[in-house]
JSON list of C-alpha atoms in Angstrom, two decimals:
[
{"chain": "A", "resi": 20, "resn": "UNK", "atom": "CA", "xyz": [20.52, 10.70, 15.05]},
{"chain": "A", "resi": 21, "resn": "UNK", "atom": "CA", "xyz": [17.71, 9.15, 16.49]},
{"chain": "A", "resi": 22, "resn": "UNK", "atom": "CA", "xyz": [17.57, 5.20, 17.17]},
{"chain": "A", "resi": 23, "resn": "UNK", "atom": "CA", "xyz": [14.98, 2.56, 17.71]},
{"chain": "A", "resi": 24, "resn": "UNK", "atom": "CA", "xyz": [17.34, -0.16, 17.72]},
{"chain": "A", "resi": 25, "resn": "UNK", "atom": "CA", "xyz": [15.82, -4.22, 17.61]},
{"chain": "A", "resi": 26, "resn": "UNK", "atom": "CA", "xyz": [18.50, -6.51, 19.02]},
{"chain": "A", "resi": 27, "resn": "UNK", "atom": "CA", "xyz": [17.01, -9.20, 16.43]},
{"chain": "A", "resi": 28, "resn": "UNK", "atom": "CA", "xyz": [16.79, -8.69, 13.03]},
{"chain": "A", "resi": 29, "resn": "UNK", "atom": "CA", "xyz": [16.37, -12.46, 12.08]},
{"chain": "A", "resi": 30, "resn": "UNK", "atom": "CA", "xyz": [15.07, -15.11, 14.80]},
{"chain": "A", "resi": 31, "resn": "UNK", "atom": "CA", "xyz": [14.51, -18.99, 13.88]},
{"chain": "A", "resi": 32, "resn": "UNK", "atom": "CA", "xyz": [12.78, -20.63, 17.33]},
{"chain": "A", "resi": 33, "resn": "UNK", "atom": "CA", "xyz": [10.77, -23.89, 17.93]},
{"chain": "A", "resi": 34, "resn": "UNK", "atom": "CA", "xyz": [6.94, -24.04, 18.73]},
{"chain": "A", "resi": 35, "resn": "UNK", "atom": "CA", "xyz": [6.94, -23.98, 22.72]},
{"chain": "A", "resi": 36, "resn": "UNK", "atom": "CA", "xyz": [10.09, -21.80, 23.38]},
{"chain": "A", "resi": 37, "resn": "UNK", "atom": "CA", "xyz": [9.87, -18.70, 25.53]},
{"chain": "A", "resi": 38, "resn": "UNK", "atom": "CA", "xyz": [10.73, -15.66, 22.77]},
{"chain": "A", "resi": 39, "resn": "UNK", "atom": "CA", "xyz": [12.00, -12.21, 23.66]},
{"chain": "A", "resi": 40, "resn": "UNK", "atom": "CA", "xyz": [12.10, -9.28, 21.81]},
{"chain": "A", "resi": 41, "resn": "UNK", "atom": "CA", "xyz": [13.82, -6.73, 22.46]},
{"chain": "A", "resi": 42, "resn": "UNK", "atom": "CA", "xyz": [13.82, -2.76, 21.43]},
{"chain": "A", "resi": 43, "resn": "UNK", "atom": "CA", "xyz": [15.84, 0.09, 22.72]},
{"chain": "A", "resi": 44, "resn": "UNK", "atom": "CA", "xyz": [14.85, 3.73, 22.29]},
{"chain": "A", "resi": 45, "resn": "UNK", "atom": "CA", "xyz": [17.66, 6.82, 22.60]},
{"chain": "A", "resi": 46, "resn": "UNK", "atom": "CA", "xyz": [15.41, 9.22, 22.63]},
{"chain": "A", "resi": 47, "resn": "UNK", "atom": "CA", "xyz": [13.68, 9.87, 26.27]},
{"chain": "A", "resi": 48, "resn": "UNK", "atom": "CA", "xyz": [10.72, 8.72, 24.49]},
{"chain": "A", "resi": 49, "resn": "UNK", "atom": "CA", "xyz": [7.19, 7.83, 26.61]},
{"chain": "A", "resi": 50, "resn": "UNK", "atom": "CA", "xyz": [5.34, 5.79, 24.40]},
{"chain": "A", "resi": 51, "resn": "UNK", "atom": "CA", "xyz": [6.77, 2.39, 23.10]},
{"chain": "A", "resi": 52, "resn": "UNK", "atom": "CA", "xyz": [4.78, 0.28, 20.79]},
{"chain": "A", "resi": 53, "resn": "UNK", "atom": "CA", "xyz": [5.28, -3.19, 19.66]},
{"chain": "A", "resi": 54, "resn": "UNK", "atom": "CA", "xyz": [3.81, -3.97, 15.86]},
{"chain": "A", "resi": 55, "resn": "UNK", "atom": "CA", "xyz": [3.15, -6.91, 14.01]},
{"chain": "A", "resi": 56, "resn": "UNK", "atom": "CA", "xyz": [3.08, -6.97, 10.43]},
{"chain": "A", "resi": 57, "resn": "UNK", "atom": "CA", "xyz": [1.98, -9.67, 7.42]},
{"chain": "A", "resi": 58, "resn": "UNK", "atom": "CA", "xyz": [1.09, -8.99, 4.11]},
{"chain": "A", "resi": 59, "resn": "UNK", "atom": "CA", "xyz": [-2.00, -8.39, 3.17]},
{"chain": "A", "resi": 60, "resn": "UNK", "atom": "CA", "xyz": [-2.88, -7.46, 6.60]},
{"chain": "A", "resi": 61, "resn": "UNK", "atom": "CA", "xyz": [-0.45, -4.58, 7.34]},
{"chain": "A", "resi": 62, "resn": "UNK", "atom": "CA", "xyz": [0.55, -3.42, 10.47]},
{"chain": "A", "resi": 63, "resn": "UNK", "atom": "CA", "xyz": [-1.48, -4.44, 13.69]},
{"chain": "A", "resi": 64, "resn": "UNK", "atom": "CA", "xyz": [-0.61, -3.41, 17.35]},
{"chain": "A", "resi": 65, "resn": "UNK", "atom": "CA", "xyz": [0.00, -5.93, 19.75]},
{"chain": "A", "resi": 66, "resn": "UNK", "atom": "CA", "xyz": [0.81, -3.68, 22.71]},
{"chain": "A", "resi": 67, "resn": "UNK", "atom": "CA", "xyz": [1.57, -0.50, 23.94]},
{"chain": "A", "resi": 68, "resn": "UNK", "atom": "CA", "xyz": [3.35, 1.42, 26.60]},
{"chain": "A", "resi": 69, "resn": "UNK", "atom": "CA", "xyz": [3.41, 5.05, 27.85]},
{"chain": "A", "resi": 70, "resn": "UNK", "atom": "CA", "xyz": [5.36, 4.66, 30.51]},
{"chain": "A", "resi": 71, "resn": "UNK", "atom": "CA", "xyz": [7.74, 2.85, 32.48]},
{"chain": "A", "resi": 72, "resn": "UNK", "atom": "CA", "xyz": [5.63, -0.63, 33.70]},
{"chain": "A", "resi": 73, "resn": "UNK", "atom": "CA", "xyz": [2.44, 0.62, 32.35]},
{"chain": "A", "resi": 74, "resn": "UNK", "atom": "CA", "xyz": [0.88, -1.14, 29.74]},
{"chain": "A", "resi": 75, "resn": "UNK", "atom": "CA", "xyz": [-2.20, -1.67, 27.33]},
{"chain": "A", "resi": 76, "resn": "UNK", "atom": "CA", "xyz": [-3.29, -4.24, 25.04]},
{"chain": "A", "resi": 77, "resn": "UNK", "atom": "CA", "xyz": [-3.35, -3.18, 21.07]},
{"chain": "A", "resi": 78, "resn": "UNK", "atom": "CA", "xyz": [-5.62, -5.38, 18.62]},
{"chain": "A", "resi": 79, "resn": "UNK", "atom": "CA", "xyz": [-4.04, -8.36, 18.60]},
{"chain": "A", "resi": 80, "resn": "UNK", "atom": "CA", "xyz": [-2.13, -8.79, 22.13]},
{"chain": "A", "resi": 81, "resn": "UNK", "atom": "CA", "xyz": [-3.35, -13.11, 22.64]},
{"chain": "A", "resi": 82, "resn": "UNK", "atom": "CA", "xyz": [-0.36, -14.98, 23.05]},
{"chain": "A", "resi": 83, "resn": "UNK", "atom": "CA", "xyz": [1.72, -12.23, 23.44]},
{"chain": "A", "resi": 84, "resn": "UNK", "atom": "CA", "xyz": [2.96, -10.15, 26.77]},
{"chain": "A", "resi": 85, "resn": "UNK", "atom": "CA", "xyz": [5.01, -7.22, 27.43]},
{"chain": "A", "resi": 86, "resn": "UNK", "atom": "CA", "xyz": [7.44, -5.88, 29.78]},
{"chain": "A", "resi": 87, "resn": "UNK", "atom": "CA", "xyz": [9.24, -1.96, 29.96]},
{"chain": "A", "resi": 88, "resn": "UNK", "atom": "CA", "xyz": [11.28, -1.67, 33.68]},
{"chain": "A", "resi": 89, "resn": "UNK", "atom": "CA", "xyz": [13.22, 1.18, 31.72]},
{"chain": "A", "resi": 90, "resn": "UNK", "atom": "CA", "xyz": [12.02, 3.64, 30.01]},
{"chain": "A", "resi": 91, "resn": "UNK", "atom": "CA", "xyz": [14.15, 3.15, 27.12]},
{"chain": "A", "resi": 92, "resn": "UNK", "atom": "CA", "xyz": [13.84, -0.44, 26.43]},
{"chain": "A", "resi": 93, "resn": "UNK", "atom": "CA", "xyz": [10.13, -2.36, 25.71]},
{"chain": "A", "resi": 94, "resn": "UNK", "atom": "CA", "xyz": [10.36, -6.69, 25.45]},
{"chain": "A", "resi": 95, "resn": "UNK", "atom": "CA", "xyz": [7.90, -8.50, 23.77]},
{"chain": "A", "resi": 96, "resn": "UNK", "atom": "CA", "xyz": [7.66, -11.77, 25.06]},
{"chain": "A", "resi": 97, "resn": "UNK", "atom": "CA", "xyz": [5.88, -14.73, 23.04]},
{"chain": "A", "resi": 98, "resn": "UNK", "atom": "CA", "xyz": [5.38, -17.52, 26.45]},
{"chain": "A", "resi": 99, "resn": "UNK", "atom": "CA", "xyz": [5.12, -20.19, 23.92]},
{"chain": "A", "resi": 100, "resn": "UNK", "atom": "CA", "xyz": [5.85, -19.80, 20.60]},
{"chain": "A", "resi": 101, "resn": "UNK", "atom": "CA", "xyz": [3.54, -21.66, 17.78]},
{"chain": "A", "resi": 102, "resn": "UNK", "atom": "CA", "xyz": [3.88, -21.01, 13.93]},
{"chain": "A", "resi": 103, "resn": "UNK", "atom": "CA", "xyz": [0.93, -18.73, 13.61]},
{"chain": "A", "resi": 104, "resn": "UNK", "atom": "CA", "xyz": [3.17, -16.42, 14.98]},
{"chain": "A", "resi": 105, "resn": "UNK", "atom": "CA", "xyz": [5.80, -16.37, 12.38]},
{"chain": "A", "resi": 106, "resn": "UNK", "atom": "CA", "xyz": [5.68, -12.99, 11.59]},
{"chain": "A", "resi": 107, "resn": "UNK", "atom": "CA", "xyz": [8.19, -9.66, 11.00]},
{"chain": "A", "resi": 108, "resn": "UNK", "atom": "CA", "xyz": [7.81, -7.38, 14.48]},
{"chain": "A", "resi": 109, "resn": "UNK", "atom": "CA", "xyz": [8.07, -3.58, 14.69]},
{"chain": "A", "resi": 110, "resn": "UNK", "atom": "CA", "xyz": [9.06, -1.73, 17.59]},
{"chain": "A", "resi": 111, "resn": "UNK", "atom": "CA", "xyz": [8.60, 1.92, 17.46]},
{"chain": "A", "resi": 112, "resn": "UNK", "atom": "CA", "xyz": [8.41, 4.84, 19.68]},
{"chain": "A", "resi": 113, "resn": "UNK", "atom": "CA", "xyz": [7.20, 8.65, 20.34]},
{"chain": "A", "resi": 114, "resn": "UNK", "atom": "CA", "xyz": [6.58, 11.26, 22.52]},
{"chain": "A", "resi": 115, "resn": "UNK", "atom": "CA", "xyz": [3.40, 11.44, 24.87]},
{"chain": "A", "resi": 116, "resn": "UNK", "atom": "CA", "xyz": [1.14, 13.89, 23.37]},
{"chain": "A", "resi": 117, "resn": "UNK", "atom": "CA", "xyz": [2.60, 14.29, 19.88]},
{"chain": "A", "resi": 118, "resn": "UNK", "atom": "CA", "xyz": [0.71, 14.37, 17.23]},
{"chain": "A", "resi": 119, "resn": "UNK", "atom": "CA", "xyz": [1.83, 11.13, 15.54]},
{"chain": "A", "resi": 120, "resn": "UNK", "atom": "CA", "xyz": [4.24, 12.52, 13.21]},
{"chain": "A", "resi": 121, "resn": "UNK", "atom": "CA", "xyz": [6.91, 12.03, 15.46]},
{"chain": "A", "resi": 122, "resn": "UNK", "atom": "CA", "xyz": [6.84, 7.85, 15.67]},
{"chain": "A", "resi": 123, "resn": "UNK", "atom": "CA", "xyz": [9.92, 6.28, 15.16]},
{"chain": "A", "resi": 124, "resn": "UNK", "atom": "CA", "xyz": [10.60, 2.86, 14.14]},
{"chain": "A", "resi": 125, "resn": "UNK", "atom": "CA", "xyz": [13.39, 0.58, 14.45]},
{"chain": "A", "resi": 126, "resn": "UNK", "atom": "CA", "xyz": [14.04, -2.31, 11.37]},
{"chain": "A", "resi": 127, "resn": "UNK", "atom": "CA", "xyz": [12.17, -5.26, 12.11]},
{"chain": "A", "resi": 128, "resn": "UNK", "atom": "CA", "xyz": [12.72, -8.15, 13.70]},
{"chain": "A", "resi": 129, "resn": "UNK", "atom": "CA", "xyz": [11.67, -11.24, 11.61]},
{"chain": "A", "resi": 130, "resn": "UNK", "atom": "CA", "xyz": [10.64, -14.40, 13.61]},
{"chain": "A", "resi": 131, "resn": "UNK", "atom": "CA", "xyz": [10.07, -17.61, 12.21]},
{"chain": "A", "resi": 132, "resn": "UNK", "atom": "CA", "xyz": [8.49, -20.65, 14.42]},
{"chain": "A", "resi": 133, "resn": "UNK", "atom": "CA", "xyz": [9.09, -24.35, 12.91]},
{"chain": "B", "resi": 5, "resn": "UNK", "atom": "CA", "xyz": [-12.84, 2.20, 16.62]},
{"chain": "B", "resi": 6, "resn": "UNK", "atom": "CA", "xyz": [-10.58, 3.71, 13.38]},
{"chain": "B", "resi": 7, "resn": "UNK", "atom": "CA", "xyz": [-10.36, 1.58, 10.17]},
{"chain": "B", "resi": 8, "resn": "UNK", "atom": "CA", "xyz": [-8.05, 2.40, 7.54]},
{"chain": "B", "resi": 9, "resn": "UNK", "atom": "CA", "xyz": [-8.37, 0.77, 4.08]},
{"chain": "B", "resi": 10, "resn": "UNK", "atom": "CA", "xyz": [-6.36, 0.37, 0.96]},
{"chain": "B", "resi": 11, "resn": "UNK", "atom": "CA", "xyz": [-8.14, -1.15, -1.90]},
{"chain": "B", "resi": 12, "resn": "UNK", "atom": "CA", "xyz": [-5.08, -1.27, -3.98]},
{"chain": "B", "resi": 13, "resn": "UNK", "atom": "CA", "xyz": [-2.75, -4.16, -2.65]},
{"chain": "B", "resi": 14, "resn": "UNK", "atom": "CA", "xyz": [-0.47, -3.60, -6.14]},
{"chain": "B", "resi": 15, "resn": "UNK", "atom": "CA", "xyz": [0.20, -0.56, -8.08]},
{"chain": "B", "resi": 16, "resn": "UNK", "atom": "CA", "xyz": [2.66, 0.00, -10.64]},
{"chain": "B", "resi": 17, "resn": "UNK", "atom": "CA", "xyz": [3.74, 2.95, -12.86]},
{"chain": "B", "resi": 18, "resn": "UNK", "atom": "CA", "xyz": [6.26, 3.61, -15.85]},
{"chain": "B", "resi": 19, "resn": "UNK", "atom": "CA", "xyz": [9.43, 5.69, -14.28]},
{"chain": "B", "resi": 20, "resn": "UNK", "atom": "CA", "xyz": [8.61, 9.93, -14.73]},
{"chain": "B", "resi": 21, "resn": "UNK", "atom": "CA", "xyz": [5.03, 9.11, -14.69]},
{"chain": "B", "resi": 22, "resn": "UNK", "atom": "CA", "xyz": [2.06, 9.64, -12.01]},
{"chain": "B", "resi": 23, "resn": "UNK", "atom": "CA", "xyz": [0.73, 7.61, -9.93]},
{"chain": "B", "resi": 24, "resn": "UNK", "atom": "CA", "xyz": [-1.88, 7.73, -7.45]},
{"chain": "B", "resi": 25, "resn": "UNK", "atom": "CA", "xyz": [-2.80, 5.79, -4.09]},
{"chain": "B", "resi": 26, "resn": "UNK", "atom": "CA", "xyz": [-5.70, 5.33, -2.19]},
{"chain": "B", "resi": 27, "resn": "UNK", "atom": "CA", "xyz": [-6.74, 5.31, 1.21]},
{"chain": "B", "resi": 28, "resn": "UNK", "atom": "CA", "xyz": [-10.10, 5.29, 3.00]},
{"chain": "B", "resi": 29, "resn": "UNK", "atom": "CA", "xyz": [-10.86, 5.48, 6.50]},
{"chain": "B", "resi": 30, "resn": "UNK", "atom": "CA", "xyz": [-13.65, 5.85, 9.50]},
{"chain": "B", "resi": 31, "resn": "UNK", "atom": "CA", "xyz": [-13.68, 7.49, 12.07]},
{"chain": "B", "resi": 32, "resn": "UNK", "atom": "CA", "xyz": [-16.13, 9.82, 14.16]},
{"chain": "B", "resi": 33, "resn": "UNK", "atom": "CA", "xyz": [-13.39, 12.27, 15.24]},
{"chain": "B", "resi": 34, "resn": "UNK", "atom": "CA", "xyz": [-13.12, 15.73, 14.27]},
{"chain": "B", "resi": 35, "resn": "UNK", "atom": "CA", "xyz": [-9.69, 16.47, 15.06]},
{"chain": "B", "resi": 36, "resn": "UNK", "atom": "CA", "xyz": [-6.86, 13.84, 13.79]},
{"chain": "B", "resi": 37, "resn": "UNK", "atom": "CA", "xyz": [-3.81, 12.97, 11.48]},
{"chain": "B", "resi": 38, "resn": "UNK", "atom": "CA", "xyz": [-3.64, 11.51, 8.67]},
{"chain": "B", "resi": 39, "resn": "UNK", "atom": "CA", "xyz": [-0.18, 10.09, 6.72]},
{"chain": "B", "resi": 40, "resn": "UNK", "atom": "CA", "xyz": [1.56, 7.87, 4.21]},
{"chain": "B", "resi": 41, "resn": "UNK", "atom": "CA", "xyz": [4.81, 6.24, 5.10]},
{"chain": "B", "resi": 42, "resn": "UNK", "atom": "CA", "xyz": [7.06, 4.59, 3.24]},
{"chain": "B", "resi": 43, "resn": "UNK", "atom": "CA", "xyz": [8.36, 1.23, 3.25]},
{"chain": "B", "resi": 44, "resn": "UNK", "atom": "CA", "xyz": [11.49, -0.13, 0.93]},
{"chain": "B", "resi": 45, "resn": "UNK", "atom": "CA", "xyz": [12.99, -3.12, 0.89]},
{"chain": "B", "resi": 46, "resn": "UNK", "atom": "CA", "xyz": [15.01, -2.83, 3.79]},
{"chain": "B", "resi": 47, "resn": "UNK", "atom": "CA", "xyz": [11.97, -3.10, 6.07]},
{"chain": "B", "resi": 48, "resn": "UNK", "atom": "CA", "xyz": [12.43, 0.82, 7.87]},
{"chain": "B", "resi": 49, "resn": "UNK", "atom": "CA", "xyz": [9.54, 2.82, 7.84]},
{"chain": "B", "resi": 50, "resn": "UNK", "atom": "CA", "xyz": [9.94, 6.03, 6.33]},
{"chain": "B", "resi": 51, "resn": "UNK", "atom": "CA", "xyz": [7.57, 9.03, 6.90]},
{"chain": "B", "resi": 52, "resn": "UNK", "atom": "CA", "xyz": [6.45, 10.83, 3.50]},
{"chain": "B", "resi": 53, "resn": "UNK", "atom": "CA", "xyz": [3.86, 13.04, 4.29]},
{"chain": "B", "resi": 54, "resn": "UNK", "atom": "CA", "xyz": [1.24, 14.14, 7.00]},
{"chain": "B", "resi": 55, "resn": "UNK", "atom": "CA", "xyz": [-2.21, 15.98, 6.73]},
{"chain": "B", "resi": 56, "resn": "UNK", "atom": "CA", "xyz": [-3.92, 17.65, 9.70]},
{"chain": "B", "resi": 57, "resn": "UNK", "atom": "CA", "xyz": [-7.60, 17.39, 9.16]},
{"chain": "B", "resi": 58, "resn": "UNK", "atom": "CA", "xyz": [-8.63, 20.85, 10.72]},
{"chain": "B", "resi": 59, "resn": "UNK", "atom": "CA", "xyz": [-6.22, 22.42, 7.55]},
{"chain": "B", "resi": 60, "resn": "UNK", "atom": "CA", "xyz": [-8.03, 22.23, 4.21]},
{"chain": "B", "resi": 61, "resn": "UNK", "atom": "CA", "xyz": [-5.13, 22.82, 2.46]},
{"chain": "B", "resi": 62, "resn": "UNK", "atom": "CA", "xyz": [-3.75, 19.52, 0.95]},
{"chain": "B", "resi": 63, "resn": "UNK", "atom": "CA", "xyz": [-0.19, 18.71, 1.98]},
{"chain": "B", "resi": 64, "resn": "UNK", "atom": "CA", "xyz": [3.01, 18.39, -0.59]},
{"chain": "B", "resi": 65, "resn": "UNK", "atom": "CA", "xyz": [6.29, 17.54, 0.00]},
{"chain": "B", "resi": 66, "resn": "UNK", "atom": "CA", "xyz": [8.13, 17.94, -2.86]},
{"chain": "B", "resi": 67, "resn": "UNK", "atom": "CA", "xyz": [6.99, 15.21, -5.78]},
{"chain": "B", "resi": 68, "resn": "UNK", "atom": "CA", "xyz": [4.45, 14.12, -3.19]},
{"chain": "B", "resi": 69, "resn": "UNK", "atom": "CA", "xyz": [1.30, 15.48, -2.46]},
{"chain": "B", "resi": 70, "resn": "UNK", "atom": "CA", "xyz": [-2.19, 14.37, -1.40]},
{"chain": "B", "resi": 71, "resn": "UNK", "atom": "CA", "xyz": [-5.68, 14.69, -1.99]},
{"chain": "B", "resi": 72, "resn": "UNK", "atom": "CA", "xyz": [-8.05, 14.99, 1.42]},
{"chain": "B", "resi": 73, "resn": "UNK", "atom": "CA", "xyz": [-11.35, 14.91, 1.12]},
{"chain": "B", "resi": 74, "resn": "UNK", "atom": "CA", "xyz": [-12.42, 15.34, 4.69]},
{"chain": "B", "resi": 75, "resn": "UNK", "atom": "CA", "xyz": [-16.26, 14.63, 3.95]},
{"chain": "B", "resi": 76, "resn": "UNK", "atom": "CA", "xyz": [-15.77, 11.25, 1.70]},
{"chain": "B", "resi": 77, "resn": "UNK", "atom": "CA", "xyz": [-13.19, 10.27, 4.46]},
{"chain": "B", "resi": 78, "resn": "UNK", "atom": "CA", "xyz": [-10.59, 10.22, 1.66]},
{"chain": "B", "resi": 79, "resn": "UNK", "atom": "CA", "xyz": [-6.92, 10.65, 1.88]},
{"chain": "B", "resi": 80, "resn": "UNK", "atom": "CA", "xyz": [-5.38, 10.00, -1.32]},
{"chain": "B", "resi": 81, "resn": "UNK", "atom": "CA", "xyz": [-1.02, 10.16, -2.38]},
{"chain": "B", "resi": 82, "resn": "UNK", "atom": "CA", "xyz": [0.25, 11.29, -5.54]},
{"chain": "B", "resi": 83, "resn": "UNK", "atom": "CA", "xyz": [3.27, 10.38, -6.58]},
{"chain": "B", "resi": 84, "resn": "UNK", "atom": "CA", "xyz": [4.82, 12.91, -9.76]},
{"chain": "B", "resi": 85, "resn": "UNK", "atom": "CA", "xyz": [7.71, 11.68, -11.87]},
{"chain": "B", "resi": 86, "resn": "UNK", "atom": "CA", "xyz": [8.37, 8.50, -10.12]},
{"chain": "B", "resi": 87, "resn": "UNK", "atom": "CA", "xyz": [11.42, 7.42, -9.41]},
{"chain": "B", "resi": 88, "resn": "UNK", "atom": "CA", "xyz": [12.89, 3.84, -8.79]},
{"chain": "B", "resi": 89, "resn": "UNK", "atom": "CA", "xyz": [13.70, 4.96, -5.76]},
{"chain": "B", "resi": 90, "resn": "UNK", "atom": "CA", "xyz": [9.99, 5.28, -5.18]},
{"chain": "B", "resi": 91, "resn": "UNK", "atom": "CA", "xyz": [9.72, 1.29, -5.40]},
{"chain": "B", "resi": 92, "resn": "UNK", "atom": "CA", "xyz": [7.89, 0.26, -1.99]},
{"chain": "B", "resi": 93, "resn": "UNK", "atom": "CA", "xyz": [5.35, -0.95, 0.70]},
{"chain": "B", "resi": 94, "resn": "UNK", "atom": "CA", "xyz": [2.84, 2.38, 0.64]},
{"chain": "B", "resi": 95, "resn": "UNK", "atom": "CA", "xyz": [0.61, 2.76, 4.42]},
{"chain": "B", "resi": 96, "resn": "UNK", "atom": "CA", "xyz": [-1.59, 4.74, 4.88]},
{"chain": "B", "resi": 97, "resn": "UNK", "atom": "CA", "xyz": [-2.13, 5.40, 8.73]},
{"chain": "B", "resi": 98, "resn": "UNK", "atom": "CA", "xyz": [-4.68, 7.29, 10.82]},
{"chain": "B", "resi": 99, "resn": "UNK", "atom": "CA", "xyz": [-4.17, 9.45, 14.38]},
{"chain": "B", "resi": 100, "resn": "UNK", "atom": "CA", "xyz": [-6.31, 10.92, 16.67]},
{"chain": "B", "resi": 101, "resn": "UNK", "atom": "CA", "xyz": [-4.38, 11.67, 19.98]},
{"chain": "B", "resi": 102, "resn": "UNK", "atom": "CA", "xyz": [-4.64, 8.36, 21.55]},
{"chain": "B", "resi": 103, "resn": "UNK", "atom": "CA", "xyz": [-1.42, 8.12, 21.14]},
{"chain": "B", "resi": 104, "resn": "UNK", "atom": "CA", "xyz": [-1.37, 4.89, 18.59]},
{"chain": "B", "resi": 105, "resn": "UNK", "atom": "CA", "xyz": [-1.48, 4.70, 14.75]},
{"chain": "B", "resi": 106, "resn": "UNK", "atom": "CA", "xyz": [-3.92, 2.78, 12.91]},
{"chain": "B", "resi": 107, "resn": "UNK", "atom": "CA", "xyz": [-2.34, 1.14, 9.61]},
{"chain": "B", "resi": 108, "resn": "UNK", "atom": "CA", "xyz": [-4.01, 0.04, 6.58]},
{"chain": "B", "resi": 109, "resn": "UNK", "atom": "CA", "xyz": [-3.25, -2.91, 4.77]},
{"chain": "B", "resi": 110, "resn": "UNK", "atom": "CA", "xyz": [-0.92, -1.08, 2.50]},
{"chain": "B", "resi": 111, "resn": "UNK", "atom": "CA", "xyz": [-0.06, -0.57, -1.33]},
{"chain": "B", "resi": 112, "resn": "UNK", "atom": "CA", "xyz": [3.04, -2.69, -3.15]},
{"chain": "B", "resi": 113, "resn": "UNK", "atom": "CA", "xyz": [4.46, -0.09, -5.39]},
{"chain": "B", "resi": 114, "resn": "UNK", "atom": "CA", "xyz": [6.42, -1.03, -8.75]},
{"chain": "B", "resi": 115, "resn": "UNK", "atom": "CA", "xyz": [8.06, 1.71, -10.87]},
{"chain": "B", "resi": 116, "resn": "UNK", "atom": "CA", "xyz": [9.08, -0.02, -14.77]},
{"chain": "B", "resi": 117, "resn": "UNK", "atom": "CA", "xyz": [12.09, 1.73, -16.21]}
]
């Protein structure tokens, strides 16, 4: 069965910490994506990755970075964490060159800054 | 760049009714993908269906189906003899081979017993 596993599901931090996220993929996959999602907005992509230390910026990728030294893991990393960034993160992954039906997401990772 | 929009934010049908979503986009490609996940309570994103846009044939998948309307930029879901089960977050999201998906702001689904 295939996995997109988020070591986090629920994260409570203080504004000014360091935050990593992290997401493992099983599945050989290229592409890694990192996801942000609030109601009434959706789903917005903070960054992307198609391969091992390559990486490019989504729609929203201020205040956030991004690491991937393996293939199968991709870290978001929040340098300093403020409340605006309370939010529920998606990792997900895929194939290079699919065509987009074969994205897999892991659960969520919900991160609240006080 | 690719917008996706969803004018409904809440929805809600009787259970073993019909219901149906909406989704607009833009784009200027030709060739792309077009699809509606699924997303319950628990928060995991659940693929329901997927349209090519170089197939005029509208996909189904078993009580889903859609309604493309390449020209109006119109992907529509229909939902037949809903289910409880059918209770979610509804996204509609757009492809095009640059290897991302574009989201809309997606569709709170409520089915009343």
């Amino acid at each position: 069965d295939v996995k997109v596993t988020q070591s986090s599901r629920y994260l409570v931090k203080r504004t000014g910490e360091k935050v990593f996220l992290e997401c493992v993929q099983d599945m050989d996959h290229e592409n890694m994506f990192w996801y942000r999602q609030d109601p009434g907005l959706g789903l917005r992509l903070i960054y992307f990755s198609y391969d091992v230390k390559m990486k490019e910026k989504g729609d929203i990728p201020e205040g956030y970075s991004v690491s991937r030294e393996k293939k199968e893991r991709f870290s978001l990393i929040l340098e300093s964490a403020s409340t605006n960034q309370t939010s529920m993160y998606l990792c997900a992954s895929s194939f290079f060159g699919g065509s987009g039906n074969t994205i897999y997401f892991g659960e969520g990772s919900w991160l609240t800054v006080v | 760049a690719q917008t996706v929009t969803q004018s409904q934010p809440e929805m809600s049908v009787q259970e073993a009714e019909t219901v149906t979503l909406s989704c607009t986009y833009d784009t200027s490609e030709s060739d792309y993908y077009l699809f509606w996940y699924k997303q319950p309570p628990s928060r995991q994103m659940i693929l329901v269906i997927r349209q090519e846009a170089y197939k005029q044939q509208n996909a189904t998948e078993n009580r889903f189906s859609v309604n493309f309307q390449k020209a109006a930029k119109s992907f529509s879901l229909k939902i037949s003899d809903s289910q409880l089960g059918d209770a979610a977050m509804y996204f509609c999201a757009f492809y095009f081979g640059n290897e991302k998906l574009t989201f809309g702001t997606g569709t709170r689904l409520t089915i009343i017993p």
